[in-house]
Coordinates of C-alpha atoms in Angstrom, one line a residue:
Chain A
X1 CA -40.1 -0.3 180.1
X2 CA -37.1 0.1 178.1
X3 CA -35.3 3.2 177.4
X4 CA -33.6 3.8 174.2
X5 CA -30.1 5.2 174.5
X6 CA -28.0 7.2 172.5
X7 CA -25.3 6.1 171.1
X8 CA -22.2 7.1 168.2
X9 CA -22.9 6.0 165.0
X10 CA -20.1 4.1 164.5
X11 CA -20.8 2.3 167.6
X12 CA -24.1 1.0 165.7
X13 CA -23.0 0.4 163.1
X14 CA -20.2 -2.5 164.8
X15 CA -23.3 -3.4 167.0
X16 CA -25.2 -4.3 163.5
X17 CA -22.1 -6.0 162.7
X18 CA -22.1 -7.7 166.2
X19 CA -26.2 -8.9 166.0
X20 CA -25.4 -10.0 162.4
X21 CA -22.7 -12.5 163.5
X22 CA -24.2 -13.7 166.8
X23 CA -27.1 -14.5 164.0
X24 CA -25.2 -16.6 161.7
X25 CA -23.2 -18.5 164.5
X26 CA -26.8 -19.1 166.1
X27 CA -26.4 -17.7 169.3
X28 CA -29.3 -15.1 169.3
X29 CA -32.6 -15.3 166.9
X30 CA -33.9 -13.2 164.5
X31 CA -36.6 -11.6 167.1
X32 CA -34.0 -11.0 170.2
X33 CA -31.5 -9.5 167.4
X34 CA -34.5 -7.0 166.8
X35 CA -35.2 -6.3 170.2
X36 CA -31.3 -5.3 171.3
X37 CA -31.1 -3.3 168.2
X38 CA -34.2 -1.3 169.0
X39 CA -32.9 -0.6 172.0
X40 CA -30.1 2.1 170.6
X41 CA -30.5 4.8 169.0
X42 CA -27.8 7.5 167.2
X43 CA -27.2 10.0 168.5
X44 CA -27.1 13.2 167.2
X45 CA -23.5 14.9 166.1
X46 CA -22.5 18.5 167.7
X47 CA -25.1 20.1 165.5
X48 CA -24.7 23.3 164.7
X49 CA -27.0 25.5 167.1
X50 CA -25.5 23.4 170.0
X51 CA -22.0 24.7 168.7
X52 CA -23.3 28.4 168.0
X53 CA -24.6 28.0 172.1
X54 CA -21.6 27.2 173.1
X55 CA -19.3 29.2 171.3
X56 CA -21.4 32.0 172.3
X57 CA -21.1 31.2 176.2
X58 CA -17.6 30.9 175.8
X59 CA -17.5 35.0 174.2
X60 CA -19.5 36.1 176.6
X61 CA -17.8 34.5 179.5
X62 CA -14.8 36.1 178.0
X63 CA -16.3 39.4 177.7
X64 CA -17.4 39.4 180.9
X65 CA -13.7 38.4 182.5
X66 CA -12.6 41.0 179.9
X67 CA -15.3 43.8 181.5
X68 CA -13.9 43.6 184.8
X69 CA -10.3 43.9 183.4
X70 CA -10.9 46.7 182.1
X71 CA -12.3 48.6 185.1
X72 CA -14.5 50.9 184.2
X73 CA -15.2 53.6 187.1
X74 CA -18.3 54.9 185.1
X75 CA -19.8 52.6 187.7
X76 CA -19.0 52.5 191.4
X77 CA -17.0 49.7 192.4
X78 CA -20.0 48.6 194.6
X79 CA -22.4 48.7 191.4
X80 CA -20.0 46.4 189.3
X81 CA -19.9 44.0 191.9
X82 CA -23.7 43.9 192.6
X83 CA -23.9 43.3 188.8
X84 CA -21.8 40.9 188.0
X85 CA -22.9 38.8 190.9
X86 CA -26.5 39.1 189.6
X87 CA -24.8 37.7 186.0
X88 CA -23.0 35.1 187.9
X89 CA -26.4 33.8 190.3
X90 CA -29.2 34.4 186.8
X91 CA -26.7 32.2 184.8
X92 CA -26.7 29.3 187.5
X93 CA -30.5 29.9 187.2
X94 CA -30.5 29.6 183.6
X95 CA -28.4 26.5 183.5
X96 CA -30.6 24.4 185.7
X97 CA -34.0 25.6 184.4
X98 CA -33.8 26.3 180.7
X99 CA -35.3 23.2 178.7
X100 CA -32.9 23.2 175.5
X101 CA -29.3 21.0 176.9
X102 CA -27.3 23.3 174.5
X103 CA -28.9 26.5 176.6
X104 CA -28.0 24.4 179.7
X105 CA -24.3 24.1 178.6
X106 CA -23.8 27.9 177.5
X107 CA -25.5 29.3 180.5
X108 CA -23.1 27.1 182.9
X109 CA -20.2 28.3 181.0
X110 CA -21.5 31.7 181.6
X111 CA -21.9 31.2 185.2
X112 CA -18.5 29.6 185.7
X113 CA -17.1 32.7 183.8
X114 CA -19.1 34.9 185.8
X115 CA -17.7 33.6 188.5
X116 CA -14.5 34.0 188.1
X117 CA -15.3 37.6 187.1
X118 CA -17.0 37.9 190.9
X119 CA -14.1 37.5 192.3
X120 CA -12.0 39.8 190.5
X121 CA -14.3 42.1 190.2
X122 CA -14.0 42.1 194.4
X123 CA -10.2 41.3 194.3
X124 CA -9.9 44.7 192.2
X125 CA -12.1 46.6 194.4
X126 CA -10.8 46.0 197.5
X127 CA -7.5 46.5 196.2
X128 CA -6.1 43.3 196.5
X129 CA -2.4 42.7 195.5
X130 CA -2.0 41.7 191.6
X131 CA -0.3 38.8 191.1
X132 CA -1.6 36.5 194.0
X133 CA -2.2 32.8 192.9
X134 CA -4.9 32.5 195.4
X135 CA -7.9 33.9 193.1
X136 CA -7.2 31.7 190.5
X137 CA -7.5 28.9 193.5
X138 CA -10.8 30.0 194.8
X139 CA -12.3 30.1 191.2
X140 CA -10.8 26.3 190.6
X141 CA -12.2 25.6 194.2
X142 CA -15.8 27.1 193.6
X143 CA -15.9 26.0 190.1
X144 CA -14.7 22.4 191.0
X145 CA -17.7 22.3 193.7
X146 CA -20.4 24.0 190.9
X147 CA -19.4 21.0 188.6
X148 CA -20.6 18.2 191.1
X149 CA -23.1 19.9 192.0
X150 CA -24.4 20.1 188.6
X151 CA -23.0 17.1 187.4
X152 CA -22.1 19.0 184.4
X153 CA -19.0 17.9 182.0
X154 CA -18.7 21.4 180.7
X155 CA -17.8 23.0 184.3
X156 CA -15.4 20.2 185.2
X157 CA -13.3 20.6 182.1
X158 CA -12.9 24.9 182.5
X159 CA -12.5 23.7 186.9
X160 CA -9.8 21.9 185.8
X161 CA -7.7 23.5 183.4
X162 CA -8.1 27.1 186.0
X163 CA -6.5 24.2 189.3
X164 CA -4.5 22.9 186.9
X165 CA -3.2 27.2 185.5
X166 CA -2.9 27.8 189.6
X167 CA -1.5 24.7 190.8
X168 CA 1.4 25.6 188.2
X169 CA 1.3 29.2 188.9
X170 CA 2.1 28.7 193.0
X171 CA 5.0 26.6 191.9
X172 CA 6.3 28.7 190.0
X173 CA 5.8 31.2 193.1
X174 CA 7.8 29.5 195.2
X175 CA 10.5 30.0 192.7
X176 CA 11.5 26.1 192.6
X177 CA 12.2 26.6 188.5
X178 CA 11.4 24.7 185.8
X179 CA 12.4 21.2 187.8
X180 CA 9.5 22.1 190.1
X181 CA 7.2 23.2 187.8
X182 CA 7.9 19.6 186.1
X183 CA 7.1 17.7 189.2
X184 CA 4.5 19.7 190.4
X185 CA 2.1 19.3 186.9
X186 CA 3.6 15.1 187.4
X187 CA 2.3 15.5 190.7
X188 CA -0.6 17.3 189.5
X189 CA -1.3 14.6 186.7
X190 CA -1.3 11.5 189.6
X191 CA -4.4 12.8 191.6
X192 CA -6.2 13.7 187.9
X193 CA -5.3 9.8 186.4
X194 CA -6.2 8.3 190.2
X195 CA -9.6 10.6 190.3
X196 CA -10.5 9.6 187.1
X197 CA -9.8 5.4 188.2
X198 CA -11.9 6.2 191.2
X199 CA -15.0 8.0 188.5
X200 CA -14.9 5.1 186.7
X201 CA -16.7 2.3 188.5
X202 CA -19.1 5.1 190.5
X203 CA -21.9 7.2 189.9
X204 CA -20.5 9.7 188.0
X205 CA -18.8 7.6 185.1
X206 CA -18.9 10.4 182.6
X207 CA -16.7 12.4 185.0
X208 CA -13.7 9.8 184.1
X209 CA -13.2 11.6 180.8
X210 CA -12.1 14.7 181.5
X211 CA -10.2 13.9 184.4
X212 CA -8.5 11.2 182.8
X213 CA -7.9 13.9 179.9
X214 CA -6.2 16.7 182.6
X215 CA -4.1 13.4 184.0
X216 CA -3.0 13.0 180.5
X217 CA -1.9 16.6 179.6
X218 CA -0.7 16.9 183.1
X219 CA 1.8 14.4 183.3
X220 CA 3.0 14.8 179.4
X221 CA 3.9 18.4 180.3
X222 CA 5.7 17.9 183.1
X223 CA 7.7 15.0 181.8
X224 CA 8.4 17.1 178.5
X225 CA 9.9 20.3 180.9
X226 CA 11.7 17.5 183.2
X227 CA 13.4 15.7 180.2
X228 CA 14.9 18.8 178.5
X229 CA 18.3 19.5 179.1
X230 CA 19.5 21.9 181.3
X231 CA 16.6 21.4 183.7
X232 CA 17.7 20.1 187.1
X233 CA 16.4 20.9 190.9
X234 CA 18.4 24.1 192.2
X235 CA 18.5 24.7 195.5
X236 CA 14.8 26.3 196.4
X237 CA 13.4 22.6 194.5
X238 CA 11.6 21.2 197.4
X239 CA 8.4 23.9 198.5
X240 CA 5.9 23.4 200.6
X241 CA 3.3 23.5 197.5
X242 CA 5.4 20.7 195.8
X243 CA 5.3 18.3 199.0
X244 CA 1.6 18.6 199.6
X245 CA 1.2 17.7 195.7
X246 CA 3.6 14.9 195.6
X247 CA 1.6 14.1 199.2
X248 CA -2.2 14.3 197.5
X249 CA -0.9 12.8 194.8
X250 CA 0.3 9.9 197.0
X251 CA -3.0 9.2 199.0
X252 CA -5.3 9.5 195.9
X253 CA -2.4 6.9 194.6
X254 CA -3.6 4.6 197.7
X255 CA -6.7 5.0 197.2
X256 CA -7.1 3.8 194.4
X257 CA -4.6 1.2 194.4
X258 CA -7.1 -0.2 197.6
X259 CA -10.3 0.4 196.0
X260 CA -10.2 -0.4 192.1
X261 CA -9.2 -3.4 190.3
X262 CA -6.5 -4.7 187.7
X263 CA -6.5 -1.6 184.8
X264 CA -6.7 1.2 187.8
X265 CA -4.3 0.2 189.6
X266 CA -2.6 -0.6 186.2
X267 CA -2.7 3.2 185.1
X268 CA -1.7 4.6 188.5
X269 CA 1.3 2.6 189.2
X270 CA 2.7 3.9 185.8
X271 CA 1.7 7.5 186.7
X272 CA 3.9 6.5 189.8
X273 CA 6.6 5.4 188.1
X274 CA 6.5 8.5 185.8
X275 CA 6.8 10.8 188.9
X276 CA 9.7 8.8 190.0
X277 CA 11.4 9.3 186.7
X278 CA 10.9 12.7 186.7
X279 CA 12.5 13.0 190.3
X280 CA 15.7 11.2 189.1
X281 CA 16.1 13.2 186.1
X282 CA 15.9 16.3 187.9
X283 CA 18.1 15.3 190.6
X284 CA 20.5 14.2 187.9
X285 CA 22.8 17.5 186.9
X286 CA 25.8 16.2 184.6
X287 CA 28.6 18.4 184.5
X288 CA 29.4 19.9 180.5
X289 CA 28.7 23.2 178.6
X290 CA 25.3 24.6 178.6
X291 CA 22.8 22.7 176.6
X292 CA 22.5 25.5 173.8
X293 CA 26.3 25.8 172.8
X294 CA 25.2 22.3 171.1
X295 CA 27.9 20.2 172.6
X296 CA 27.6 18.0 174.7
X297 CA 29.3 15.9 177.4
X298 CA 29.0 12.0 177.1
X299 CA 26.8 12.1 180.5
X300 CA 24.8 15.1 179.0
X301 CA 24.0 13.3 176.1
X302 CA 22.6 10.2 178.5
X303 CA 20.0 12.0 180.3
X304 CA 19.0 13.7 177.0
X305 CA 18.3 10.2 175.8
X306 CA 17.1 8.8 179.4
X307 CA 14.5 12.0 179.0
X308 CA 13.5 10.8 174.9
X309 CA 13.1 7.5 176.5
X310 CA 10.8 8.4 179.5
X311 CA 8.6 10.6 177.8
X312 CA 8.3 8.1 174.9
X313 CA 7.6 5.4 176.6
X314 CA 5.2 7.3 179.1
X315 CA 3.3 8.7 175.4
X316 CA 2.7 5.3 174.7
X317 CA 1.7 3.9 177.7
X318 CA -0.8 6.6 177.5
X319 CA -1.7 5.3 174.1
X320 CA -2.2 2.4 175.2
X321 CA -4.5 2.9 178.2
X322 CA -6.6 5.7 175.7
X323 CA -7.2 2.6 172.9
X324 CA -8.2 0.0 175.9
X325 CA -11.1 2.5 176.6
X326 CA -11.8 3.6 173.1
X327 CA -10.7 7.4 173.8
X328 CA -9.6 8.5 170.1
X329 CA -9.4 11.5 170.6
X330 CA -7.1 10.9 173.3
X331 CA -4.7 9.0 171.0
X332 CA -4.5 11.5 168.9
X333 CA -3.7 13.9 171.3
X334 CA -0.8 11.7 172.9
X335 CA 0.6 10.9 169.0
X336 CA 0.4 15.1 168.6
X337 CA 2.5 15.4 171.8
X338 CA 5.1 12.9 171.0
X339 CA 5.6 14.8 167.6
X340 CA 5.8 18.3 169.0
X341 CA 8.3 16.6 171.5
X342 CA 10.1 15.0 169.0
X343 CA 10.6 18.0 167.0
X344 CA 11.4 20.3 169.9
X345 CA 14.1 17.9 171.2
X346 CA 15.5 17.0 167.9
X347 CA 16.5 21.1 167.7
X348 CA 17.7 21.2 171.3
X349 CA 19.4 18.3 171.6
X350 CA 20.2 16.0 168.7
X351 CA 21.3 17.9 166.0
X352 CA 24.9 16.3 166.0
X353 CA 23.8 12.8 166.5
X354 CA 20.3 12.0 164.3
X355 CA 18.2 15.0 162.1
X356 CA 14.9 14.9 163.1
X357 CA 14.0 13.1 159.8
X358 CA 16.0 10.2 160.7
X359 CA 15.0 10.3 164.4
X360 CA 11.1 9.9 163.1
X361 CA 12.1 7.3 160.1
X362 CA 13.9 5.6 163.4
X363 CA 10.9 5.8 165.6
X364 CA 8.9 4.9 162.7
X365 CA 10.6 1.7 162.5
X366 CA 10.7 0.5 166.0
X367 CA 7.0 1.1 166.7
X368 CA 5.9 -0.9 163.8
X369 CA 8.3 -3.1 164.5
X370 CA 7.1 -3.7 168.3
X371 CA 3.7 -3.6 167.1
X372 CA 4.4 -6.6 164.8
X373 CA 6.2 -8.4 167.6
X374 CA 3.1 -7.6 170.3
X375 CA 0.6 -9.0 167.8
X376 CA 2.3 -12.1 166.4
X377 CA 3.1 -13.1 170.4
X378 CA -0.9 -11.9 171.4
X379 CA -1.4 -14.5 168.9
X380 CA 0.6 -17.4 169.8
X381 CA -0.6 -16.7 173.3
X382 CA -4.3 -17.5 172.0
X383 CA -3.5 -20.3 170.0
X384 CA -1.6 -21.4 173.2
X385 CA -5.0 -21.2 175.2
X386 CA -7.0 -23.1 173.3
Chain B
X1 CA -41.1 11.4 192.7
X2 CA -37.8 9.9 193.6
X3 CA -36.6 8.4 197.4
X4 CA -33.5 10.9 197.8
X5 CA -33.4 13.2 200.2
X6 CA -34.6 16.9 199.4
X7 CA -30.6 17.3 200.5
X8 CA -29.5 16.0 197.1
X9 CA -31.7 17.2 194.9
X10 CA -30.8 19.5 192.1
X11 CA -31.2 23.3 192.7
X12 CA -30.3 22.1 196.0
X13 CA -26.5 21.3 195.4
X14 CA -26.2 24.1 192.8
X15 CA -27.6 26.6 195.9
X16 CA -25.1 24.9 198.1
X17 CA -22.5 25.4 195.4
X18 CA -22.9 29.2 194.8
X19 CA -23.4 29.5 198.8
X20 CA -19.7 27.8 198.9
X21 CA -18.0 30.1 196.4
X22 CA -19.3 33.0 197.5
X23 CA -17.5 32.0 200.8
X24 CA -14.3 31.1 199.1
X25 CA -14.7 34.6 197.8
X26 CA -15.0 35.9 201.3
X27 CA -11.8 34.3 202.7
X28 CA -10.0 34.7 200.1
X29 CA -10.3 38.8 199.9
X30 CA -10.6 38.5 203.9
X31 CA -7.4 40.4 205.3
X32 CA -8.3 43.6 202.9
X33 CA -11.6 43.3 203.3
X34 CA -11.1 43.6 207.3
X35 CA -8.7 46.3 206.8
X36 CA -11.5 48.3 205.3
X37 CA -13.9 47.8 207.5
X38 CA -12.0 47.8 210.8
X39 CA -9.3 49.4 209.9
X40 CA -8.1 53.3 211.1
X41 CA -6.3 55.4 208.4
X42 CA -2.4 56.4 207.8
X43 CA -0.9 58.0 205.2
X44 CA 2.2 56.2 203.9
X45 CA 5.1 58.3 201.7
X46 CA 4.6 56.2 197.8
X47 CA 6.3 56.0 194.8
X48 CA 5.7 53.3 192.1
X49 CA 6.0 51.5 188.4
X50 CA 3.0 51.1 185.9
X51 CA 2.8 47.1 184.5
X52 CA -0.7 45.8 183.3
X53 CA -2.2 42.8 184.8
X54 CA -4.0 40.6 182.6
X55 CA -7.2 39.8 184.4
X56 CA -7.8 43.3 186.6
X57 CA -7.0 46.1 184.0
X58 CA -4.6 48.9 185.2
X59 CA -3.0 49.3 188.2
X60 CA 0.2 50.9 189.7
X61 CA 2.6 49.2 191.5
X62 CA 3.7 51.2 194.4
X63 CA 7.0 51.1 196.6
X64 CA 6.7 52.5 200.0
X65 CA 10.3 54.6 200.6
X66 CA 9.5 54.6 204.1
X67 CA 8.9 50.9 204.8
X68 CA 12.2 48.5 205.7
X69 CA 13.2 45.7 202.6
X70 CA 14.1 42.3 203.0
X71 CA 16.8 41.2 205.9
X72 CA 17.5 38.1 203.8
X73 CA 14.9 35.7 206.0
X74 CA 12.1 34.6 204.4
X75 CA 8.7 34.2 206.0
X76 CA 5.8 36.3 208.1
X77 CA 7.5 39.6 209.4
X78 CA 5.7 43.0 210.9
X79 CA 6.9 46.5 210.5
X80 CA 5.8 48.3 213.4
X81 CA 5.0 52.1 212.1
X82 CA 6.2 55.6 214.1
X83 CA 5.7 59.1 213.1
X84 CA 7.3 61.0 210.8
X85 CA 5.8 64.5 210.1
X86 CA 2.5 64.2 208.5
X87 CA 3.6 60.7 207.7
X88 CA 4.1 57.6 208.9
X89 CA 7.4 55.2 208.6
X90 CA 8.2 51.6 208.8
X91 CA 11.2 51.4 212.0
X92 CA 12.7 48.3 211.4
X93 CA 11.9 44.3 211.1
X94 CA 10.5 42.2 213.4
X95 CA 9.8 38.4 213.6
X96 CA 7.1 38.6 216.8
X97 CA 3.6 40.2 216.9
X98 CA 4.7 43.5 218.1
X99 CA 2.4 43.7 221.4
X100 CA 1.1 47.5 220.9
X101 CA 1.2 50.3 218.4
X102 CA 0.4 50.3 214.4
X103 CA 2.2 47.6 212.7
X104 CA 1.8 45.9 209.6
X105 CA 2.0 42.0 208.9
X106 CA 3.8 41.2 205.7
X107 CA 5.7 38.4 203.8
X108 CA 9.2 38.7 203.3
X109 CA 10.3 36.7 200.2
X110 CA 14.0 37.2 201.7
X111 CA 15.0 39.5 199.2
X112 CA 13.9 42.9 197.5
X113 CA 10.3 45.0 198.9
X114 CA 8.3 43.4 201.3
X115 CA 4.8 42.1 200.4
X116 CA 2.4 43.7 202.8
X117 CA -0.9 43.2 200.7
X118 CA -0.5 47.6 199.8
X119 CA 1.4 46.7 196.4
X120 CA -0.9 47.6 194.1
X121 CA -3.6 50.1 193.4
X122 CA -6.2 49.2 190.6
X123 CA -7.1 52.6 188.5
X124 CA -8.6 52.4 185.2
X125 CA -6.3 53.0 181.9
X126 CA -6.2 57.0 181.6
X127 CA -5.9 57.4 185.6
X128 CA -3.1 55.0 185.9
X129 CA -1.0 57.3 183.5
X130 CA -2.2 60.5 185.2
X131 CA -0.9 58.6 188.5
X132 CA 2.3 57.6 187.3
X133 CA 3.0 60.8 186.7
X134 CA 1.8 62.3 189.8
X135 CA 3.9 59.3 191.3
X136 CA 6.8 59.1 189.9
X137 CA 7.5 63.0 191.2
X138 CA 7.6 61.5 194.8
X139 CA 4.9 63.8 195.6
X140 CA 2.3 61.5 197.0
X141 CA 1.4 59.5 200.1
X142 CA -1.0 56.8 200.1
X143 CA -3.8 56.6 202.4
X144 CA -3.8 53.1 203.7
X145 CA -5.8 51.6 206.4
X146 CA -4.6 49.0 208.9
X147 CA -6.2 47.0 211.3
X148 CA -5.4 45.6 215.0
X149 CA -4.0 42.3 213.4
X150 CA -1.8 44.3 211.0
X151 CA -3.9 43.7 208.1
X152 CA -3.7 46.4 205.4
X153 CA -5.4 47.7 202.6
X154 CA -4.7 50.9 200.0
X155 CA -7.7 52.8 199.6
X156 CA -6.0 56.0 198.3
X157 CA -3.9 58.5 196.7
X158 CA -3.1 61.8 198.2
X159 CA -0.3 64.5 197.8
X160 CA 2.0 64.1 200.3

C-alpha cells in the first residue's frame, strides 16, 4: 500500500509538466502517468493557525525567559524553580502527546524556552556569577540533545543559533578580538556545513536544512568580520576555545571527507579553504593609518580587496551549493548578505576608489557576464558528449 | 507494532533528554551549589557597582576590599583567608592548593579583581537600588559560604 506524500505546489506542478513530456516522448502511458501522479499530494502552506501556534510559543517562551529576569521574590526562590521546571517537564509532555503538529511545534518551543529559563532560574538562585558563557552552553547542550530526541526541526534551529550565541560569546571571553571571533564562527560554520553533509544521506535527512543553514550564516559572518580592515590577530589570538573549534571543525572535516561522496566533500573542502583564508587575512597586518582616516596604504588597500574577493567568492559558492539542492530561501539569504556586505564595505573602505553604485553596476556586470560564459561552455560541453 | 527496541522509542528519548539536561543543569551550577550545601559561613568586607544583566534581572556587582587583585598571571589561583576583626581577609596569592585553613579557589584573568564565583548577588529591581546604597557606604559585609575545595558562594548581605 502506497502512501501519498506531501509535496510544494510548485513541485507538482513541474511533476505535471514532467508526466506530460515522459507522455509525449512515449516513455510512460497514460495509466502509469496516473498512477505516479496520484501518488503526491500538495501540501498545505503555513496556514494561519499553524502560524498563530507558533508565534504564540515563541511569546510565551519569551515571557517565560523574561519572568525569571525579572526575579520576582513574591515567590521563594525554591517555589520559582519548582515552577518553572513543572513548565519546562508539562511542555515536553505536550509536545509529544498533543494530536494537532502545530500544537506539537508550539509546545516544544515552549519546552526548549522553558528550559533555558530552568537553568537561570537555578543560576540566579544560587547566586551564580553573571556573565558566565557556560549557561548558555548547557542550554545549547540540553537543547541540542531534546532535538534528536524528538527529531524535531523546530528545537534544532533555537539549539543552534543559542551554540552558535555561546560558541561566539567564550571567544570573545578569551579576549582574542574581533580576528578570533572571525575564526571561531569559520570554525564554528565547518562542523555545521560537515554535520549537515553527514544528515544528508542518513536517517534524519530533514535535519540537513538547518544545519546547512547555521554553516551558511556561520561562515558568512565570520568571513565578513575577518575581511574588514583593521582586523588582524593581536597577541591573545590563539585560545584554547579557538583550537578545540578549529580541531572539531577538522575531524568533522575528516569525517565527512571519508564517509560522503563527490558534492560533500565538494562543500567541505571549500568551507576549508574559507577557514584558511580567513587565517591568512588575519595574520596579514599591513602597516598605514587606521582604516577610518579613509586613506589608505597601497598594501591596505590589497587585503581590503583580497577580503571583497574572499567573501564574494565564498557568497557564491554558497549560492551555488543552495541552487544544486533547490534551497531558495537560502539563495536569497546569501544574495542579502553579499549586499549588506557590499554596502558596509563600500563606506569603510572604498570610498576613494569606486561609490558603491559603481561597485554594484561593476559586480553587476561580471556576474552576468560569468554566468553567460558558464552556460555557453555547459553547453558546448553537452554538445561535446553527444 | 514496530521491531525497535523499547530503548528508541519516542517518550523514551525525550525522558532520556530531559534526564540529560537536568544533569547539564547540575554540573553546570555545581561549585555554588556545593558551597551551599557543604559549605561553613564567613563574612567578607563588600562594596560594589549596580549593571543589569539581560537574562537574570538585577543584581549588584560586588568587589571584595579585602581580597588580593591580579599578580599579572593568568590561570587557577587560591586566596587563603585569616582573621581580621569580625571579618575575614584574603592574605595573599597563591598558585598550589593551600593544604589547610579557609581558602578560596578563583580565576585570575591576569589583570584587575579576581573571579571567585562571589561577583554577583541577584536582588530584584527596588532591592538592588536599596543595596547600592547600603553598599556603596562601605558599610556591609557579605556572608559567603565556602567549602573544603575552596568553592564559594554569596548567600547574603549584612552590615558589617
Amino acid at each position: 500500500m502506497e502512501s501519498t506524500r506531501h509535496v510544494p505546489a510548485r513541485r507538482l506542478a513541474w511533476l505535471r509538466g514532467e508526466l506530460t513530456r515522459w507522455q509525449a516522448e512515449g516513455l510512460i502511458d497514460e495509466g502509469a502517468a496516473r498512477r505516479i501522479e496520484a501518488g503526491y499530494v500538495p501540501g498545505r502552506r503555513l496556514s494561519l493557525e499553524r502560524l498563530a501556534l507558533l508565534l504564540g510559543g515563541g511569546f510565551l517562551g519569551v515571557g517565560l525567559i523574561w519572568l525569571v529576569a525579572a526575579n520576582l521574590d513574591q515567590l521563594s526562590p525554591l517555589l520559582r524553580l519548582a515552577g518553572i521546571t513543572v513548565i519546562w517537564i508539562a511542555a515536553a509532555v505536550v509536545g509529544e502527546t498533543v494530536s494537532s503538529r502545530g500544537g506539537r511545534q508550539a509546545a516544544r518551543l515552549v519546552s526548549v524556552f522553558a528550559a533555558g529559563g530552568v537553568i537561570f532560574q537555578a543560576a540566579q538562585s544560587l547566586q551564580v556569577p553573571a556573565y558566565s558563557s557556560s549557561l548558555l552552553g548547557v542550554w545549547a547542550g540540553g537543547a541540542l540533545a531534546y532535538a534528536y530526541a524528538t527529531a524535531a526541526t523546530g528545537p534544532l534551529v533555537m539549539a543552534l543559533a543559542i551554540a552558535s550565541a555561546w560558541y561566539g560569546w567564550l571567544i570573545g571571553e578569551q579576549n582574542g578580538g574581533a580576528a578570533a571571533i572571525a575564526v571561531g564562527m569559520l570554525a564554528a560554520g565547518g562542523v555545521s556545513s560537515a554535520i549537515a553533509n553527514l544528515h544528508d544521506s542518513g536517517r534524519l535527512a530533514r535535519f540537513a536544512g538547518p544545519w546547512r543553514l547555521a554553516g551558511v550564516v556561520l561562515a558568512l559572518s565570520g568571513l565578513f568580520v575577518a575581511a574588514f580592515p583593521g582586523v588582524s590577530a593581536g597577541p591573545a589570538f590563539w585560545s584554547p576555545a579557538l583550537g578545540a573549534g578549529l580541531a572539531a571543525a577538522g575531524i568533522a572535516i575528516g569525517a565527512v571527507v571519508f564517509l560522503t561522496g563527490r558534492d560533500g566533500r565538494q562543500e567541505v573542502l571549500a568551507v576549508t579553504s574559507m577557514i584558511v583564508v580567513a587565517l591568512l587575512l588575519v595574520a596579514w597586518t599591513p602597516l598605514g593609518t587606521p582604516w577610518y582616516t579613509g586613506e589608505f596604504s597601497a598594501e591596505q588597500t590589497a587585503r581590503a580587496v583580497v577580503g571583497t574577493l574572499a567573501y564574494v567568492l565564498a557568497a557564491a559558492w554558497f549560492a551555488v551549493v543552495a541552487a544544486r539542492r533547490d534551497l531558495s530561501h537560502l539563495v536569497y539569504l546569501v544574495t542579502a548578505a553579499l549586499v549588506l556586505f557590499v554596502i558596509i564595505q563600500s563606506f569603510a573602505v572604498f570610498q576613494p576608489l569606486l561609490t558603491g553604485a559603481a561597485l554594484f553596476l561593476a559586480l553587476g556586470v561580471v556576474f552576468i557576464g560569468s554566468g553567460f560564459l558558464v552556460n555557453y561552455g555547459r553547453r558546448r560541453l553537452m554538445e561535446a558528449m553527444r | 507494532m514496530n521491531s525497535r527496541s523499547v530503548f528508541s522509542s519516542r517518550p523514551v528519548l525525550v525522558a532520556a533528554a530531559l534526564v540529560l539536561q537536568a544533569v547539564l543543569l547540575v554540573v553546570a551550577v555545581a561549585p555554588q551549589l556545593s558551597a551551599r550545601v557543604t559549605g561553613m559561613e564567613y563574612r567578607l568586607a563588600v562594596g560594589l557597582v549596580d549593571p543589569i544583566d539581560p537574562l537574570r534581572g538585577a543584581y549588584a556587582q560586588l568587589d571584595y576590599p579585602g581580597l588580593p587583585r591580579a599578580d599579572g598571571r593568568s590561570g587557577p589561583v587560591y586566596v587563603p583567608l585569616a582573621r581580621d576583626g569580625g571579618l575575614w581577609k584574603g592574605s595573599g596569592v597563591m598558585r598550589q592548593r593551600p593544604a589547610s585553613g579557609p581558602y578560596i579557589a578563583c580565576e585570575s584573568a591576569g589583570y584587575a579583581r579576581l573571579s571567585c564565583g562571589i561577583d554577583s548577588l541577584f536582588l530584584s529591581q527596588d532591592k538592588a537600588l536599596r543595596a547600592q546604597n547600603e553598599l556603596g557606604g562601605n558599610r556591609m559585609a557579605a556572608i559567603v559560604k565556602i567549602d573544603a575545595t575552596g568553592n564559594a558562594a554569596v548567600v547574603g548581605l549584612a552590615p558589617r
